[in-house]
Short mmCIF file of the C-alpha atoms (twelve columns), coordinates in Angstrom:
data_MODEL
# 
_entry.id   MODEL 
# 
loop_
_atom_site.group_PDB 
_atom_site.id 
_atom_site.type_symbol 
_atom_site.label_atom_id 
_atom_site.label_alt_id 
_atom_site.label_comp_id 
_atom_site.label_asym_id 
_atom_site.label_seq_id 
_atom_site.Cartn_x 
_atom_site.Cartn_y 
_atom_site.Cartn_z 
_atom_site.pdbx_PDB_model_num 
ATOM 1   C CA . MET A 1   91.280  97.415  103.534 1 
ATOM 2   C CA . THR A 2   94.879  98.449  103.653 1 
ATOM 3   C CA . SER A 3   95.978  98.179  107.292 1 
ATOM 4   C CA . ASP A 4   99.145  100.293 107.178 1 
ATOM 5   C CA . ILE A 5   98.381  103.501 105.333 1 
ATOM 6   C CA . PRO A 6   101.421 104.811 103.450 1 
ATOM 7   C CA . HIS A 7   102.382 108.469 103.751 1 
ATOM 8   C CA . PRO A 8   100.772 110.607 100.990 1 
ATOM 9   C CA . ALA A 9   104.194 111.511 99.534  1 
ATOM 10  C CA . ASP A 10  105.068 107.807 99.218  1 
ATOM 11  C CA . LEU A 11  101.781 107.137 97.400  1 
ATOM 12  C CA . LEU A 12  102.378 110.056 95.047  1 
ATOM 13  C CA . ARG A 13  105.860 108.762 94.152  1 
ATOM 14  C CA . THR A 14  104.168 105.732 92.565  1 
ATOM 15  C CA . MET A 15  102.459 108.075 90.059  1 
ATOM 16  C CA . PRO A 16  105.110 109.901 87.998  1 
ATOM 17  C CA . PHE A 17  102.539 111.534 85.695  1 
ATOM 18  C CA . ALA A 18  100.799 113.159 88.667  1 
ATOM 19  C CA . GLU A 19  104.128 114.348 90.035  1 
ATOM 20  C CA . ARG A 20  105.079 115.804 86.651  1 
ATOM 21  C CA . LEU A 21  101.832 117.806 86.551  1 
ATOM 22  C CA . GLY A 22  102.568 119.244 89.995  1 
ATOM 23  C CA . ILE A 23  99.873  117.381 91.922  1 
ATOM 24  C CA . ASP A 24  100.427 117.207 95.677  1 
ATOM 25  C CA . LEU A 25  98.667  114.531 97.724  1 
ATOM 26  C CA . THR A 26  97.805  116.226 101.024 1 
ATOM 27  C CA . GLU A 27  95.700  113.642 102.887 1 
ATOM 28  C CA . ALA A 28  95.225  109.931 102.317 1 
ATOM 29  C CA . THR A 29  92.814  107.806 104.334 1 
ATOM 30  C CA . PRO A 30  90.230  105.239 103.210 1 
ATOM 31  C CA . GLU A 31  87.442  107.676 104.146 1 
ATOM 32  C CA . ARG A 32  88.864  110.853 102.558 1 
ATOM 33  C CA . THR A 33  91.739  111.619 100.224 1 
ATOM 34  C CA . THR A 34  92.767  115.131 99.156  1 
ATOM 35  C CA . GLY A 35  95.228  116.646 96.742  1 
ATOM 36  C CA . THR A 36  96.046  119.936 95.067  1 
ATOM 37  C CA . LEU A 37  97.170  121.257 91.708  1 
ATOM 38  C CA . PRO A 38  98.460  124.834 91.501  1 
ATOM 39  C CA . TRP A 39  97.456  126.975 88.526  1 
ATOM 40  C CA . SER A 40  100.285 127.163 86.011  1 
ATOM 41  C CA . SER A 41  100.291 128.826 82.610  1 
ATOM 42  C CA . ASP A 42  101.733 125.688 80.984  1 
ATOM 43  C CA . LEU A 43  98.667  123.696 82.127  1 
ATOM 44  C CA . CYS A 44  96.163  126.171 80.682  1 
ATOM 45  C CA . THR A 45  93.912  126.358 77.672  1 
ATOM 46  C CA . ALA A 46  92.323  129.440 76.074  1 
ATOM 47  C CA . GLY A 47  91.447  132.249 78.458  1 
ATOM 48  C CA . ALA A 48  94.142  131.263 80.986  1 
ATOM 49  C CA . ALA A 49  91.911  128.532 82.457  1 
ATOM 50  C CA . LEU A 50  93.433  125.325 83.797  1 
ATOM 51  C CA . HIS A 51  92.932  122.696 81.119  1 
ATOM 52  C CA . GLY A 52  90.090  120.257 81.823  1 
ATOM 53  C CA . GLY A 53  92.487  117.366 81.299  1 
ATOM 54  C CA . ALA A 54  94.718  118.663 84.094  1 
ATOM 55  C CA . LEU A 55  91.712  118.884 86.438  1 
ATOM 56  C CA . ILE A 56  90.587  115.397 85.425  1 
ATOM 57  C CA . ALA A 57  94.119  114.106 86.115  1 
ATOM 58  C CA . LEU A 58  93.933  115.676 89.589  1 
ATOM 59  C CA . ALA A 59  90.536  114.082 90.271  1 
ATOM 60  C CA . ASP A 60  91.608  110.692 88.867  1 
ATOM 61  C CA . THR A 61  94.816  110.666 90.900  1 
ATOM 62  C CA . VAL A 62  93.151  111.548 94.188  1 
ATOM 63  C CA . GLY A 63  90.193  109.227 93.481  1 
ATOM 64  C CA . ALA A 64  92.449  106.301 92.562  1 
ATOM 65  C CA . VAL A 65  94.368  106.696 95.834  1 
ATOM 66  C CA . CYS A 66  91.076  106.703 97.744  1 
ATOM 67  C CA . ALA A 67  90.049  103.500 95.955  1 
ATOM 68  C CA . TYR A 68  93.479  101.941 96.551  1 
ATOM 69  C CA . LEU A 69  93.194  102.588 100.288 1 
ATOM 70  C CA . ASN A 70  89.869  100.719 100.307 1 
ATOM 71  C CA . LEU A 71  91.180  97.589  98.566  1 
ATOM 72  C CA . PRO A 72  91.338  94.217  100.271 1 
ATOM 73  C CA . GLN A 73  94.843  93.011  101.154 1 
ATOM 74  C CA . GLY A 74  96.788  91.964  98.040  1 
ATOM 75  C CA . ALA A 75  94.350  93.462  95.504  1 
ATOM 76  C CA . ASP A 76  95.079  96.107  92.875  1 
ATOM 77  C CA . THR A 77  92.871  98.596  91.045  1 
ATOM 78  C CA . SER A 78  92.354  100.196 87.663  1 
ATOM 79  C CA . THR A 79  89.869  102.800 86.476  1 
ATOM 80  C CA . LEU A 80  86.905  101.281 84.627  1 
ATOM 81  C CA . GLU A 81  84.896  104.458 84.101  1 
ATOM 82  C CA . SER A 82  85.248  108.135 84.886  1 
ATOM 83  C CA . LYS A 83  82.760  110.955 84.347  1 
ATOM 84  C CA . THR A 84  83.445  114.620 85.054  1 
ATOM 85  C CA . ASN A 85  81.149  117.634 85.123  1 
ATOM 86  C CA . PHE A 86  82.757  121.078 85.007  1 
ATOM 87  C CA . PHE A 87  80.936  124.033 86.556  1 
ATOM 88  C CA . ARG A 88  83.417  126.902 86.188  1 
ATOM 89  C CA . PRO A 89  87.060  127.491 85.202  1 
ATOM 90  C CA . VAL A 90  90.097  127.762 87.458  1 
ATOM 91  C CA . ARG A 91  91.966  130.893 86.285  1 
ATOM 92  C CA . ALA A 92  94.324  131.387 89.249  1 
ATOM 93  C CA . GLY A 93  95.290  129.914 92.593  1 
ATOM 94  C CA . THR A 94  95.092  126.236 93.381  1 
ATOM 95  C CA . ALA A 95  92.597  123.498 92.588  1 
ATOM 96  C CA . GLN A 96  91.855  121.074 95.421  1 
ATOM 97  C CA . ALA A 97  90.326  117.624 94.975  1 
ATOM 98  C CA . VAL A 98  88.481  115.851 97.805  1 
ATOM 99  C CA . SER A 99  87.610  112.166 97.245  1 
ATOM 100 C CA . ARG A 100 85.261  109.937 99.221  1 
ATOM 101 C CA . PRO A 101 84.143  106.381 98.512  1 
ATOM 102 C CA . LEU A 102 80.474  106.037 97.555  1 
ATOM 103 C CA . HIS A 103 80.555  102.231 97.308  1 
ATOM 104 C CA . VAL A 104 83.186  99.706  98.364  1 
ATOM 105 C CA . GLY A 105 82.315  96.299  96.990  1 
ATOM 106 C CA . ARG A 106 84.059  93.021  96.198  1 
ATOM 107 C CA . SER A 107 84.500  93.757  92.495  1 
ATOM 108 C CA . VAL A 108 84.254  97.561  92.185  1 
ATOM 109 C CA . ILE A 109 84.836  100.696 94.217  1 
ATOM 110 C CA . VAL A 110 83.004  103.899 93.255  1 
ATOM 111 C CA . VAL A 111 84.607  107.182 94.301  1 
ATOM 112 C CA . GLN A 112 83.269  110.724 94.072  1 
ATOM 113 C CA . THR A 113 85.739  113.591 93.829  1 
ATOM 114 C CA . ASP A 114 84.776  117.231 94.257  1 
ATOM 115 C CA . VAL A 115 87.219  119.745 92.766  1 
ATOM 116 C CA . PHE A 116 87.318  123.232 94.307  1 
ATOM 117 C CA . GLU A 117 89.123  126.488 93.647  1 
ATOM 118 C CA . MET A 118 90.796  126.788 97.057  1 
ATOM 119 C CA . GLY A 119 90.867  130.570 97.422  1 
ATOM 120 C CA . GLU A 120 87.121  131.056 97.116  1 
ATOM 121 C CA . ARG A 121 86.236  127.468 98.087  1 
ATOM 122 C CA . VAL A 122 84.040  127.261 94.998  1 
ATOM 123 C CA . LEU A 123 83.085  123.922 93.433  1 
ATOM 124 C CA . VAL A 124 84.524  123.844 89.911  1 
ATOM 125 C CA . GLY A 125 83.950  120.214 88.991  1 
ATOM 126 C CA . GLN A 126 82.873  116.793 90.142  1 
ATOM 127 C CA . THR A 127 84.152  113.394 89.034  1 
ATOM 128 C CA . THR A 128 82.611  109.996 89.685  1 
ATOM 129 C CA . GLN A 129 84.874  107.074 88.887  1 
ATOM 130 C CA . THR A 130 84.437  103.334 89.063  1 
ATOM 131 C CA . GLN A 131 87.543  101.351 89.962  1 
ATOM 132 C CA . ALA A 132 87.956  97.617  89.407  1 
ATOM 133 C CA . VAL A 133 89.038  95.504  92.370  1 
ATOM 134 C CA . ILE A 134 91.643  93.209  90.818  1 
ATOM 135 C CA . THR A 135 92.448  90.067  92.767  1 
ATOM 136 C CA . THR A 136 94.504  87.051  91.794  1 
ATOM 137 C CA . ARG A 137 92.244  84.176  90.860  1 
ATOM 138 C CA . ARG A 138 92.750  80.883  92.576  1 
ATOM 139 C CA . THR A 139 93.324  78.063  90.139  1 
ATOM 140 C CA . ALA A 140 92.093  74.550  90.718  1 
ATOM 141 C CA . PRO A 141 94.711  71.916  91.533  1 
ATOM 142 C CA . HIS A 142 95.952  69.938  88.523  1 
ATOM 143 C CA . THR A 143 94.508  66.732  89.978  1 
ATOM 144 C CA . GLN A 144 90.945  68.061  89.823  1 
ATOM 145 C CA . GLN A 145 89.078  67.034  86.669  1 
ATOM 146 C CA . ALA A 146 86.334  68.925  84.873  1 
ATOM 147 C CA . PRO A 147 82.915  67.239  84.656  1 
ATOM 148 C CA . GLU A 148 82.392  65.163  81.491  1 
ATOM 149 C CA . ASP A 149 79.699  67.492  80.181  1 
ATOM 150 C CA . ALA A 150 81.796  70.666  80.688  1 
ATOM 151 C CA . PRO A 151 82.557  72.483  77.419  1 
ATOM 152 C CA . VAL A 152 86.104  72.214  76.180  1 
ATOM 153 C CA . SER A 153 87.899  75.511  75.677  1 
ATOM 154 C CA . GLY A 154 87.390  76.652  72.093  1 
ATOM 155 C CA . GLU A 155 84.896  73.863  71.332  1 
ATOM 156 C CA . GLY A 156 82.637  74.848  68.448  1 
ATOM 157 C CA . ARG A 157 84.630  77.988  67.688  1 
ATOM 158 C CA . GLU A 158 87.085  78.629  64.941  1 
ATOM 159 C CA . GLU A 159 90.484  79.629  66.276  1 
ATOM 160 C CA . PRO A 160 91.828  82.963  64.953  1 
ATOM 161 C CA . GLN A 161 94.766  82.739  62.596  1 
ATOM 162 C CA . VAL A 162 97.961  84.493  63.632  1 
ATOM 163 C CA . ARG A 163 99.941  85.881  60.738  1 
# 
């Protein structure tokens, strides 16, 4: 896990898209990460409801930070899968996302993010995302030889033609 936790504002500065949407990262620990997105007419769809894509961006941002804070030293992450259920629209106020890790493994981290309408503290959506744990692979020294029966790269396959 990350030993020195950066300040939430520093983490947010690494995500210009989230900043452009108006997302604010309010808490960032490996156990719980939170962020907010204020209602804005330019982020709405029909009926003055916050667009689902804006809410998904909030959940993905907060969830990715939660996953990042659970990475082993020197690793990186990328979203492999994300699924969101919406329960009701956000028509005013501020949406708040609260992320918690469900599983922290060697190759994947699964995070669940609940999205609330802050004023009424009503659950408006829930996102579950799977994040890859990306580590640098160690390569064998050049002096090490492959066994004689090991397949040769590309053996038995036709190489694609580049045009």
